CSV table of C-alpha atoms in Angstrom, one decimal:
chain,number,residue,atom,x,y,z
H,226,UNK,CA,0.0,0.0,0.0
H,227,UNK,CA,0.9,3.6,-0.7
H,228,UNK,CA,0.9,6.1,2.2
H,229,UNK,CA,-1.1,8.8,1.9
H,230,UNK,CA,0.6,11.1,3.1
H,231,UNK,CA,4.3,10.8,0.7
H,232,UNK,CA,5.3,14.1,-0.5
H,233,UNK,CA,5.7,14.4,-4.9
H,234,UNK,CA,8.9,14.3,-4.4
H,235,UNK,CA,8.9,11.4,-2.3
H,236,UNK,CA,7.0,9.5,-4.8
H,237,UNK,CA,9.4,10.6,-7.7
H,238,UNK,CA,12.3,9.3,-6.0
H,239,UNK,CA,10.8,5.9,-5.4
H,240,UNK,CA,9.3,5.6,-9.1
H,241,UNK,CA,13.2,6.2,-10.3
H,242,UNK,CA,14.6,3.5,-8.5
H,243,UNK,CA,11.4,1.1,-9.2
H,244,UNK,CA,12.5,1.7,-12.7
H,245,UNK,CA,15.8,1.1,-12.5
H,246,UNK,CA,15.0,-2.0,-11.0
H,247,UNK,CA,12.7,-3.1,-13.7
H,248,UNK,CA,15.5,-1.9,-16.4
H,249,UNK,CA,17.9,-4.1,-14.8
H,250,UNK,CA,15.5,-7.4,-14.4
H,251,UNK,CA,14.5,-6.9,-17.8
H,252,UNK,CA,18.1,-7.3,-19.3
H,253,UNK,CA,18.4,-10.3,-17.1
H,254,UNK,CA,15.3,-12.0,-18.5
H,255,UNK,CA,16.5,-11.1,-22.0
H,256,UNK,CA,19.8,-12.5,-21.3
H,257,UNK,CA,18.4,-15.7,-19.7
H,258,UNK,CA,15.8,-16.2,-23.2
H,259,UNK,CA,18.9,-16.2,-25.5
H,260,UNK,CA,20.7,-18.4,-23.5
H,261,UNK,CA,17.9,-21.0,-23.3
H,262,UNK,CA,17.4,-20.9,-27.0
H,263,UNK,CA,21.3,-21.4,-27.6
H,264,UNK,CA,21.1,-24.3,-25.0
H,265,UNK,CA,18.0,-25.8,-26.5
H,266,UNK,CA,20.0,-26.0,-30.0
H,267,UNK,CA,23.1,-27.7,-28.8
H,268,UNK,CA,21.5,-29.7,-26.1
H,269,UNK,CA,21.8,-32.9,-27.3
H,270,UNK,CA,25.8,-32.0,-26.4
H,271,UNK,CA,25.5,-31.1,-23.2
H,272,UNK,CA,25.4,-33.2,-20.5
H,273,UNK,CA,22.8,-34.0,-17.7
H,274,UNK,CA,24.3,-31.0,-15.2
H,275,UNK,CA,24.1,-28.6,-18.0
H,276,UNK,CA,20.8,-29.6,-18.8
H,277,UNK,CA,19.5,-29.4,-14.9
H,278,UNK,CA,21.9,-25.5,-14.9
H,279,UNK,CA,19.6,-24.7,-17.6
H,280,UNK,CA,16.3,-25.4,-16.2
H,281,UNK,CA,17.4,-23.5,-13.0
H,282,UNK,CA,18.1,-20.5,-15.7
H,283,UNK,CA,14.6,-20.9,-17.2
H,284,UNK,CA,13.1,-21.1,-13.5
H,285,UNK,CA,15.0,-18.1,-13.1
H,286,UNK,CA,13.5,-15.9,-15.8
H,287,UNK,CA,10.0,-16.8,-15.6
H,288,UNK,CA,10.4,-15.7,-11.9
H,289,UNK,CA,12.1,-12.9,-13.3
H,290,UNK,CA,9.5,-12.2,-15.7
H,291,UNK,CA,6.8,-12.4,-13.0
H,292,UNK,CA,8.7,-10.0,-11.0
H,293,UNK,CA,8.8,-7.3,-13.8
H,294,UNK,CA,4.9,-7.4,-14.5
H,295,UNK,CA,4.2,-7.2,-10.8
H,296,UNK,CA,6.9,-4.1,-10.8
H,297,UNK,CA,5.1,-2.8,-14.2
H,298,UNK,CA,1.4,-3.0,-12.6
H,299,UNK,CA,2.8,-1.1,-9.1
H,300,UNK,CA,4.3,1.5,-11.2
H,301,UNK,CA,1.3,2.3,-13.0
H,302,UNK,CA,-0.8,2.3,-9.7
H,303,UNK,CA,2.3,5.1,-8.8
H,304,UNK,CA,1.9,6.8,-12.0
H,305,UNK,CA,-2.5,7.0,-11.4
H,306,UNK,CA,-1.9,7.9,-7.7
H,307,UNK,CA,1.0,10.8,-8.5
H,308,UNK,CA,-1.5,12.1,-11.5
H,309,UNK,CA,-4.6,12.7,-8.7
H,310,UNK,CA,-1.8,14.1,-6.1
H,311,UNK,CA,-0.7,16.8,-8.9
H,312,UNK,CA,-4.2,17.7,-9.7
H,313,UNK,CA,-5.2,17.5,-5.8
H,314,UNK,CA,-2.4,20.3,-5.4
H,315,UNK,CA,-2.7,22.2,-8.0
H,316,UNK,CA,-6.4,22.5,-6.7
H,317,UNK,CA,-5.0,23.9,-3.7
H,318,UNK,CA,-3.3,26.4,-5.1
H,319,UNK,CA,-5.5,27.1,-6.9
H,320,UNK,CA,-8.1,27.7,-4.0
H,321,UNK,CA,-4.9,29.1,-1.7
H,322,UNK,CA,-4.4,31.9,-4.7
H,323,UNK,CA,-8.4,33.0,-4.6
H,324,UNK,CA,-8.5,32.7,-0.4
H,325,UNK,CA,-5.3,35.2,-0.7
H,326,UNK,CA,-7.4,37.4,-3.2
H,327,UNK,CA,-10.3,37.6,-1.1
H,328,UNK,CA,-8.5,38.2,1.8
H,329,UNK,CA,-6.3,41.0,0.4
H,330,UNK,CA,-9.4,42.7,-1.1
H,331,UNK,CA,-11.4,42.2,1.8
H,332,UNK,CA,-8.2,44.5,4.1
H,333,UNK,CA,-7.3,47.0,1.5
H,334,UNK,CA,-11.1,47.8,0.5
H,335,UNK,CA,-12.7,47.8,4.5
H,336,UNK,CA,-13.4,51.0,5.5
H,337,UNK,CA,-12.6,50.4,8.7
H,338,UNK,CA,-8.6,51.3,9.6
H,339,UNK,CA,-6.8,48.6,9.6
H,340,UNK,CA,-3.1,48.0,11.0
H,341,UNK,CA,-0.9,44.7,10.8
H,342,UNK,CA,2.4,45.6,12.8
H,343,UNK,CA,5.1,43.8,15.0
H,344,UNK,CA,4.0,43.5,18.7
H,345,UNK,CA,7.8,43.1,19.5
H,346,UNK,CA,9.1,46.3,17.3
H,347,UNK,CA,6.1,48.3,17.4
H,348,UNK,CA,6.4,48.4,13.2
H,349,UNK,CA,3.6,48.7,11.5
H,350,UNK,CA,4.2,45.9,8.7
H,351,UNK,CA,0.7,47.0,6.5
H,352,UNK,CA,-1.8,49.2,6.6
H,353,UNK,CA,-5.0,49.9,4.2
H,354,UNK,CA,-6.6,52.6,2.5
H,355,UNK,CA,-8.8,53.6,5.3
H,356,UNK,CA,-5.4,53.7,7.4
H,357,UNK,CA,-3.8,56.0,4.8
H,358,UNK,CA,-6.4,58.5,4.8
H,359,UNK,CA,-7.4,58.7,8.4
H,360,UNK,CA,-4.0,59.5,9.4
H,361,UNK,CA,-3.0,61.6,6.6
H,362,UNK,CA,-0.1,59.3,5.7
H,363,UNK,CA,0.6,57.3,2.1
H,364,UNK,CA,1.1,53.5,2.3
H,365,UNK,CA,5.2,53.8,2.2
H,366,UNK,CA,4.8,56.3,4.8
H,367,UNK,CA,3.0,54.7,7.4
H,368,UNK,CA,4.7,51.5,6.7
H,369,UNK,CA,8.2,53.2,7.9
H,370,UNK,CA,6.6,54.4,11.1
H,371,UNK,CA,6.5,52.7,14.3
H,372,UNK,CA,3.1,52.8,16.2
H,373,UNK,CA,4.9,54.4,19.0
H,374,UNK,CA,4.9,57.3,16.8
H,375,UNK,CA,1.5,57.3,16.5
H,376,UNK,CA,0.4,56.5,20.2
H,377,UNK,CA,1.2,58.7,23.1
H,378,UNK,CA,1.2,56.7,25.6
H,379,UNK,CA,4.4,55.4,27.1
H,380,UNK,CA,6.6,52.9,25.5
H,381,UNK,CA,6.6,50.3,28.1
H,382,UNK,CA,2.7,50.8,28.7
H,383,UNK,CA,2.0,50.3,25.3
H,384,UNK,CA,4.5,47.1,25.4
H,385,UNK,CA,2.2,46.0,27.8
H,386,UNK,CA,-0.7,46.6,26.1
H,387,UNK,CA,0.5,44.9,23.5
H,388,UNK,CA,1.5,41.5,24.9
H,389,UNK,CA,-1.6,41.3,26.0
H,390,UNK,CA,-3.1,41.6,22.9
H,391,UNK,CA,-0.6,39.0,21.6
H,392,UNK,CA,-1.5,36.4,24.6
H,393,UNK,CA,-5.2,37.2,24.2
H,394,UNK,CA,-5.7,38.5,27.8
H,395,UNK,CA,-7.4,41.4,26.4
H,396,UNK,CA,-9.0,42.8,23.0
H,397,UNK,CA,-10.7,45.3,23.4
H,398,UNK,CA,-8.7,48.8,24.0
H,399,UNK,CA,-9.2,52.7,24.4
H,400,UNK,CA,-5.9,54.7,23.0
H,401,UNK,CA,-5.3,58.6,21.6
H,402,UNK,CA,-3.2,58.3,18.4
H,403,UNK,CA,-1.5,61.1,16.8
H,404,UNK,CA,-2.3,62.1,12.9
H,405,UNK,CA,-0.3,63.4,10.6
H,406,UNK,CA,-1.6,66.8,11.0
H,407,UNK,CA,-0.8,66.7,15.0
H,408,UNK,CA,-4.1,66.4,15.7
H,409,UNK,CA,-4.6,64.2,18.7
H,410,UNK,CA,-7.9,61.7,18.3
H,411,UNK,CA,-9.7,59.5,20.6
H,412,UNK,CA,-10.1,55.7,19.2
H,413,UNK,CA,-11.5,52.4,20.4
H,414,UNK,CA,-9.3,49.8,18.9
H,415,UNK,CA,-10.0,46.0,18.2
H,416,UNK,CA,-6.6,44.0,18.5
H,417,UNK,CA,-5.5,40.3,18.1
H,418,UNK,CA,-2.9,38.2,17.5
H,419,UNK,CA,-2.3,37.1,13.1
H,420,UNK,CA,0.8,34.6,11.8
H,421,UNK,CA,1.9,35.5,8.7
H,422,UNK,CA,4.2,32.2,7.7
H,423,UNK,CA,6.3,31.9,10.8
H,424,UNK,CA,6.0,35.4,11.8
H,425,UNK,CA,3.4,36.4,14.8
H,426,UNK,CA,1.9,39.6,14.2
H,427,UNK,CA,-0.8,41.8,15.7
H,428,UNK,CA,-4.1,43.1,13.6
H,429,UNK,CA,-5.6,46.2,15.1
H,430,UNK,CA,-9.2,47.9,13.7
H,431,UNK,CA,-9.1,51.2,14.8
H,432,UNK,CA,-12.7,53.1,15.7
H,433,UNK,CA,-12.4,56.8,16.0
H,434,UNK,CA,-14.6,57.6,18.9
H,435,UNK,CA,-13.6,61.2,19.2
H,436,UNK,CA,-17.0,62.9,18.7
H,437,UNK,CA,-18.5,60.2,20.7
H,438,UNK,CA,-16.4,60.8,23.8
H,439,UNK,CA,-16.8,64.5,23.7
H,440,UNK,CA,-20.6,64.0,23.5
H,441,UNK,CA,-20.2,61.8,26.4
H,442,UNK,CA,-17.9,64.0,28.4
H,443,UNK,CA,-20.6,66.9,28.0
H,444,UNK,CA,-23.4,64.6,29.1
H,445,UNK,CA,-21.7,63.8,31.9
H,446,UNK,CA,-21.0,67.8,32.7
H,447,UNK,CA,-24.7,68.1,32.1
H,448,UNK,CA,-26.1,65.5,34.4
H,449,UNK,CA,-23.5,66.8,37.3
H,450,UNK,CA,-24.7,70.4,36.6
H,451,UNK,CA,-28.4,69.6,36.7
H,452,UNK,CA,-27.7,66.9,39.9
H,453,UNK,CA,-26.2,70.1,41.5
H,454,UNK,CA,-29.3,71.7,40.7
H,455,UNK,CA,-31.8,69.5,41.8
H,456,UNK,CA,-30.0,68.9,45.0
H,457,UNK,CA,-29.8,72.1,46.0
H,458,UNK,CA,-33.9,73.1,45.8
H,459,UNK,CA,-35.4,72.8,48.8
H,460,UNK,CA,-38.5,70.9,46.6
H,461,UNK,CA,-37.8,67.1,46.2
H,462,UNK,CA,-37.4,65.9,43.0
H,463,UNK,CA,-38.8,62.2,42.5
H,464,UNK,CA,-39.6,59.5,39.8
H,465,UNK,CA,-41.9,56.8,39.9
H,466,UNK,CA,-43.1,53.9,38.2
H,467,UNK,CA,-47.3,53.2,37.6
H,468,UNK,CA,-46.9,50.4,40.7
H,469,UNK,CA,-45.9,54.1,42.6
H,470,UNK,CA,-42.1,52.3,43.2
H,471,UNK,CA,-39.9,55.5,44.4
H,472,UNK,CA,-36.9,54.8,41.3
H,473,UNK,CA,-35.1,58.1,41.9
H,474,UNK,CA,-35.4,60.9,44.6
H,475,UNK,CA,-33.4,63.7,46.0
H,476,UNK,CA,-31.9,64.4,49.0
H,477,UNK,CA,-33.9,67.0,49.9
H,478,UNK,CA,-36.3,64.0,51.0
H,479,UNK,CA,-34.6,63.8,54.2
H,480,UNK,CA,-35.1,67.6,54.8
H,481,UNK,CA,-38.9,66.7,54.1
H,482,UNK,CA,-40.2,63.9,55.2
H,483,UNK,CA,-36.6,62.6,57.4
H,484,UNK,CA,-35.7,59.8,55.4
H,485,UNK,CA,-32.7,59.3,53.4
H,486,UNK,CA,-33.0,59.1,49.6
H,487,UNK,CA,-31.9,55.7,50.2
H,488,UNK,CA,-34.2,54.7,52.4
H,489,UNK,CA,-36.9,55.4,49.9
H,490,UNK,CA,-35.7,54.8,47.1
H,491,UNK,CA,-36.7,51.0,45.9
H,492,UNK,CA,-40.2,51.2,47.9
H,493,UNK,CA,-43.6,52.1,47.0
H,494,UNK,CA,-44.7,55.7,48.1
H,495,UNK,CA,-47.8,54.8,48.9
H,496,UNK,CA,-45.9,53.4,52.4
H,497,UNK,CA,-45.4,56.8,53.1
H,498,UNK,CA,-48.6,58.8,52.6
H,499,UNK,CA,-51.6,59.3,54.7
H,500,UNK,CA,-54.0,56.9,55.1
H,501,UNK,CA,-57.0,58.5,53.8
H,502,UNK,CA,-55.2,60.0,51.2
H,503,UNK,CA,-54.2,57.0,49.5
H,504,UNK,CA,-56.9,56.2,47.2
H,505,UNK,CA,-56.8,59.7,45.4
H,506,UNK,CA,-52.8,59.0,44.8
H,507,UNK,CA,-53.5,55.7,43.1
H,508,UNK,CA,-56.8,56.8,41.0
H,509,UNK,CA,-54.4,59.2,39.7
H,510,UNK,CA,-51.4,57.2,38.7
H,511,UNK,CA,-53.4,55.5,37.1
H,512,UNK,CA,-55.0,57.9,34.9
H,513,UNK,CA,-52.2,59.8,34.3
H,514,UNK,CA,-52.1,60.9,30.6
H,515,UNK,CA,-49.5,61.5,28.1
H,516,UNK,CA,-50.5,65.4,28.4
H,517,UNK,CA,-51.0,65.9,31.8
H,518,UNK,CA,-49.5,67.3,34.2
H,519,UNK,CA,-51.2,67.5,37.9
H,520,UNK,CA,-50.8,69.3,41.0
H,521,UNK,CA,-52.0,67.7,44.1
H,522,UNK,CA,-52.0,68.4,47.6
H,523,UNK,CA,-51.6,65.4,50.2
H,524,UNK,CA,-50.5,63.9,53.1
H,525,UNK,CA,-47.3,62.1,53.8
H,526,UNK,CA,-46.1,60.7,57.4
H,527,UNK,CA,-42.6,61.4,58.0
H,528,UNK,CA,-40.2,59.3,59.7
H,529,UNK,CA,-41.5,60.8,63.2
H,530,UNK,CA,-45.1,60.1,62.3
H,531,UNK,CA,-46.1,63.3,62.2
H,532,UNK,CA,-48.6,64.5,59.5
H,533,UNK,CA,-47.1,66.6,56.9
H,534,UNK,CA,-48.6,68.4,53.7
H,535,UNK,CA,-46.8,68.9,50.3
H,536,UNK,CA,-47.7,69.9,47.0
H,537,UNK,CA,-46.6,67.6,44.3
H,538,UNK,CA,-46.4,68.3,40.3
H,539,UNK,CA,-46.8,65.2,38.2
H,540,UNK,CA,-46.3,64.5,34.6
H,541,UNK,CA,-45.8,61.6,32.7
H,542,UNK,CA,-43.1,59.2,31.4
H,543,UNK,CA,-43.1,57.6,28.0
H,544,UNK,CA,-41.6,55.3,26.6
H,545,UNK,CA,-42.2,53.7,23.0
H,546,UNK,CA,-45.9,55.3,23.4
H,547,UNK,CA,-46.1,53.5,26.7
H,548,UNK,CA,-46.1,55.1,30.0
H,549,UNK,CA,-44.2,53.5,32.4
H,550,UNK,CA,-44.1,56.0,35.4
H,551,UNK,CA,-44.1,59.8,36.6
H,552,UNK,CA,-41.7,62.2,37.8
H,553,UNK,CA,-42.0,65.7,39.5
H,554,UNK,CA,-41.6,67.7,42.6
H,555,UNK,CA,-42.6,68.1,46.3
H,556,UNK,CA,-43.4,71.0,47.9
H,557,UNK,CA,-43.4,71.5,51.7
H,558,UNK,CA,-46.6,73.4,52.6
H,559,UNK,CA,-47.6,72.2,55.7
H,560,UNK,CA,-47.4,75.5,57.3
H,561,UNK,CA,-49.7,77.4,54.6
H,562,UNK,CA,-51.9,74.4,54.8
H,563,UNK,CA,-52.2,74.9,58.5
H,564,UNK,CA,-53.1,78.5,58.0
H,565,UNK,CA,-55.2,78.2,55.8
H,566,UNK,CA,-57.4,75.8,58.2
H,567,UNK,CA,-56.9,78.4,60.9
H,568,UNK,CA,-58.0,81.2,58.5
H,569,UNK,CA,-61.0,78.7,57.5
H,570,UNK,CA,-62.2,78.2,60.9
H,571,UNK,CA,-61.8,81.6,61.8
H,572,UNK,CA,-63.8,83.0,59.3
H,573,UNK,CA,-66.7,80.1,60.2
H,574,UNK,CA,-66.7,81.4,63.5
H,575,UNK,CA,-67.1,85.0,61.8
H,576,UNK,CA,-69.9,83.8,60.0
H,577,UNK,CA,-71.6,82.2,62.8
H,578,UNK,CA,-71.3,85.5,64.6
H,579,UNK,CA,-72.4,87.6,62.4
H,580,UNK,CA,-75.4,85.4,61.1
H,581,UNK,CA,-76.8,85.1,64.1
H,582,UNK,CA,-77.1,89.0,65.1
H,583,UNK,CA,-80.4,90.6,64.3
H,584,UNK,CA,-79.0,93.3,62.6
H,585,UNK,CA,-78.3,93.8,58.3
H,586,UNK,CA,-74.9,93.2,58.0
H,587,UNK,CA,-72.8,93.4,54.0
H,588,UNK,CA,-69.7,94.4,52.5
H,589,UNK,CA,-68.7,95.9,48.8
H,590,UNK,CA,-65.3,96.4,47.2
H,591,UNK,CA,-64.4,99.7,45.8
H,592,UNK,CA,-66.8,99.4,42.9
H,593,UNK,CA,-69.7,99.1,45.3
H,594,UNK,CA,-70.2,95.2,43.7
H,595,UNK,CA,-71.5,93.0,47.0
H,596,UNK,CA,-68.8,90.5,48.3
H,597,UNK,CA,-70.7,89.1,51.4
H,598,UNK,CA,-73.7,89.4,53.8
H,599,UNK,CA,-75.1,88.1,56.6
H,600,UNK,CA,-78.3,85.9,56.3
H,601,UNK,CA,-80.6,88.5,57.2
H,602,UNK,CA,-79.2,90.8,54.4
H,603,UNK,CA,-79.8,88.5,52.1
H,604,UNK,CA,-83.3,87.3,53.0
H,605,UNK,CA,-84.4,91.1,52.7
H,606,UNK,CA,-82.7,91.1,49.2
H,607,UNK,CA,-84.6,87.8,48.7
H,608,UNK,CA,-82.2,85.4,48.8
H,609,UNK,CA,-81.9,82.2,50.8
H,610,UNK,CA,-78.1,81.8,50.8
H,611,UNK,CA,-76.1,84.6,51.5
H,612,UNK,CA,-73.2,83.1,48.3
H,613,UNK,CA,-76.1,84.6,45.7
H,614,UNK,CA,-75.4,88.4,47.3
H,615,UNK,CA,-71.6,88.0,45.9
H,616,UNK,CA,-70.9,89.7,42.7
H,617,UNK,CA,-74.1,92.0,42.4
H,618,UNK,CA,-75.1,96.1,42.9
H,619,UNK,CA,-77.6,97.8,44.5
H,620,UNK,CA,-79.9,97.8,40.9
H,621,UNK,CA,-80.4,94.2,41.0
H,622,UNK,CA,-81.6,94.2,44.2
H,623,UNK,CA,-85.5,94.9,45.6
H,624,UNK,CA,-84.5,98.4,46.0
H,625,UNK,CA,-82.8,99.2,42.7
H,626,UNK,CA,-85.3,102.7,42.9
H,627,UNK,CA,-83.1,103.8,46.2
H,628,UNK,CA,-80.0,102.5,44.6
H,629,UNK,CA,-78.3,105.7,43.6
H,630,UNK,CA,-79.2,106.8,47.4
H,631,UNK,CA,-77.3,103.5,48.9
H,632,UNK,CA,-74.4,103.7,46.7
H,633,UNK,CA,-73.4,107.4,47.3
H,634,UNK,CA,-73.9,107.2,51.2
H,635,UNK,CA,-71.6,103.8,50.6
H,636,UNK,CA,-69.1,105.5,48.2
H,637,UNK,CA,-68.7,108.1,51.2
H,638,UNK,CA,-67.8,105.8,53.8
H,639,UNK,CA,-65.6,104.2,51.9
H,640,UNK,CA,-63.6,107.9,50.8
H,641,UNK,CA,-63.9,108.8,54.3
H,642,UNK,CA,-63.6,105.7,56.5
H,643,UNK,CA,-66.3,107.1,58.7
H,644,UNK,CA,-69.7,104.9,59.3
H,645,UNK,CA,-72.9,106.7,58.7
């Protein structure tokens, strides 16, 4: 049998000597025929030995004859089998020649930079198009430059950086490289280890992230500015989802209702308001509409458990047409609140008084218009609640005859502050 895997070469070599072997049994067999048909004439003068030499000789060649056709049928099987190894290769270099095509097209025609250079030099061995023309360079002139030249950073970090690339510890890196111009550019950069024949190189694809880092850099500018901001109002900022989980609020929370922002945040503000006040906050989380935007006042317990009032602004979030949640402010107003209940049951005590006094009793603003009464004023203007006085003049009254009379005696009190 024939090993498959015998080199061309290999198999040359042995088909030479296989022929000089059948070149040299094939002169034996013709010299062994020739002699036989010599003997075979002059036989009847040899003797018995000669005769029994000769039959060896004939012995001989046919086994020499047998020989040479097995050799002749294994050299044609060498002949078939060197044929298919010949095509076999040339198909491989064939397919080797369009890999190497596709390969070279598919580098020099990205448009993504690419760089091939040596991790232990730092020399950039190739570069493509997009290289050229990102860093302002021509193909001969990047190709004499050392990446160091290109890269900032320190030679030994960049070694480093490098061999780690090489040992595949790490792929995925953020460098500054220099262009031609001077310019100095932020890029993300793809890099892994390539052998080209018995040489191990490195293959970088360079992203330039410059735009997206400065866009980046000035969010995060932004978000500190406005976290400033919202920390320093004395209204809480919060956000919430529909379930009413607290997913961001400020830390003007503690001021407010003494808990931390952390303590809040994560759990359901419902924990935290009144009791009776509930309902109302969940009827409206739930209705809460794209366009709206609501101002509410309720009651929260703080982490004494004392009753507090605030004011909160709500609007909606949305996301993909969905609304997911609500965010707004708090407002402290537990000491208006509390005032205005004083000033509410102060002026019910007022009313009481004066209601139940015999006498007429009314006020008008500067224009003389009615803004309250007692209820005897208002049953002799023929009214059963005193709220239908507000907003009317003496000529829509019973006397609307006298009501030139009333006005100017009213107008006079008024100028002078004296009653009459």
């Amino acid at each position: 049998m024939i090993e498959d895997n015998k080199t061309r070469e290999e198999l040359l070599f042995e088909l030479q000597e296989l022929k000089q072997k059948y070149d040299a049994l094939k002169r034996v067999y013709s010299s062994n025929i020739e002699s036989r048909d010599k003997k075979n004439i002059t036989g009847n003068q040899k003797d018995t030995k000669e005769l029994l030499k000769q039959k060896q000789l004939t012995s001989d060649a046919e086994n020499s004859e047998a020989e040479i056709q097995k050799l002749n049928h294994e050299l044609q099987i060498y002949q078939m089998e060197l044929e298919t190894q010949k095509e076999e290769m040339q198909q491989m270099n064939n397919d080797l020649k369009q890999n190497e095509s596709q390969y070279k097209s598919l580098f020099e025609n990205n448009h993504s930079v690419m760089l091939v250079l040596d991790p232990a030099t730092g020399k950039i061995k190739e570069a493509n198009e997009a290289a050229c023309k990102y860093y302002g360079w021509t193909h001969t002139e990047i190709c004499s430059k050392n990446i160091f030249e290109i890269n900032p950073m320190s030679p030994d970090g960049l070694k480093k950086e490098m061999k780690k690339a090489q040992d595949e510890e790490r792929k995925h890196f953020f460098f500054k490289h220099r262009l031609a111009n001077g310019s100095i550019r932020d890029v993300e950069v793809y890099s892994g280890p390539i052998a080209i024949g018995n040489t191990s190189l490195l293959y970088s694809l360079v992203h330039d992230i410059t735009d997206r880092k400065i866009a980046e850099e000035n969010l995060q500018k932004s978000e500190e500015k406005y976290r400033k901001l919202v920390e320093s109002l004395n209204d809480v900022v919060y956000e919430v989802t529909t379930e009413g989980i607290v997913e961001y609020v400020s830390k003007s929370c503690e001021r407010v209702l003494g808990y931390t922002s952390e303590e809040v945040t994560g759990k359901n503000l419902l924990n935290y308001i009144h009791p009776d006040d509930r309902k109302m906050i969940v009827e409206r989380l739930t209705k809460l509409s794209e366009k709206d935007y609501a101002y509410l006042e309720y009651r929260y317990i703080n982490k004494l458990g004392e009753t507090r009032w605030v004011r909160s602004s709500t609007t909606a979030i949305i996301n993909d047409n969905i609304i997911t949640g609500a965010y707004g402010t708090l407002t402290d107003v537990t000491e208006r609140k509390l005032a205005e209940i004083q000033l509410l049951e102060s002026k019910q005590i007022i009313e009481g008084i004066i209601n139940t006094i015999p006498a007429r009793v009314f006020w008008k603003d500067r224009n003389l218009v009615y803004m309250g009464c007692n209820t005897a004023f208002a049953a002799d203007a023929g009214f059963t609640d005193t709220k239908d006085v507000i907003g009317k003049d003496d000529f829509q009254f019973l006397w609307h005859e006298e009501a030139e009379m009333y006005r100017s005696d009213d107008k006079e009190v008024i100028e002078t502050r004296q009653p009459k």
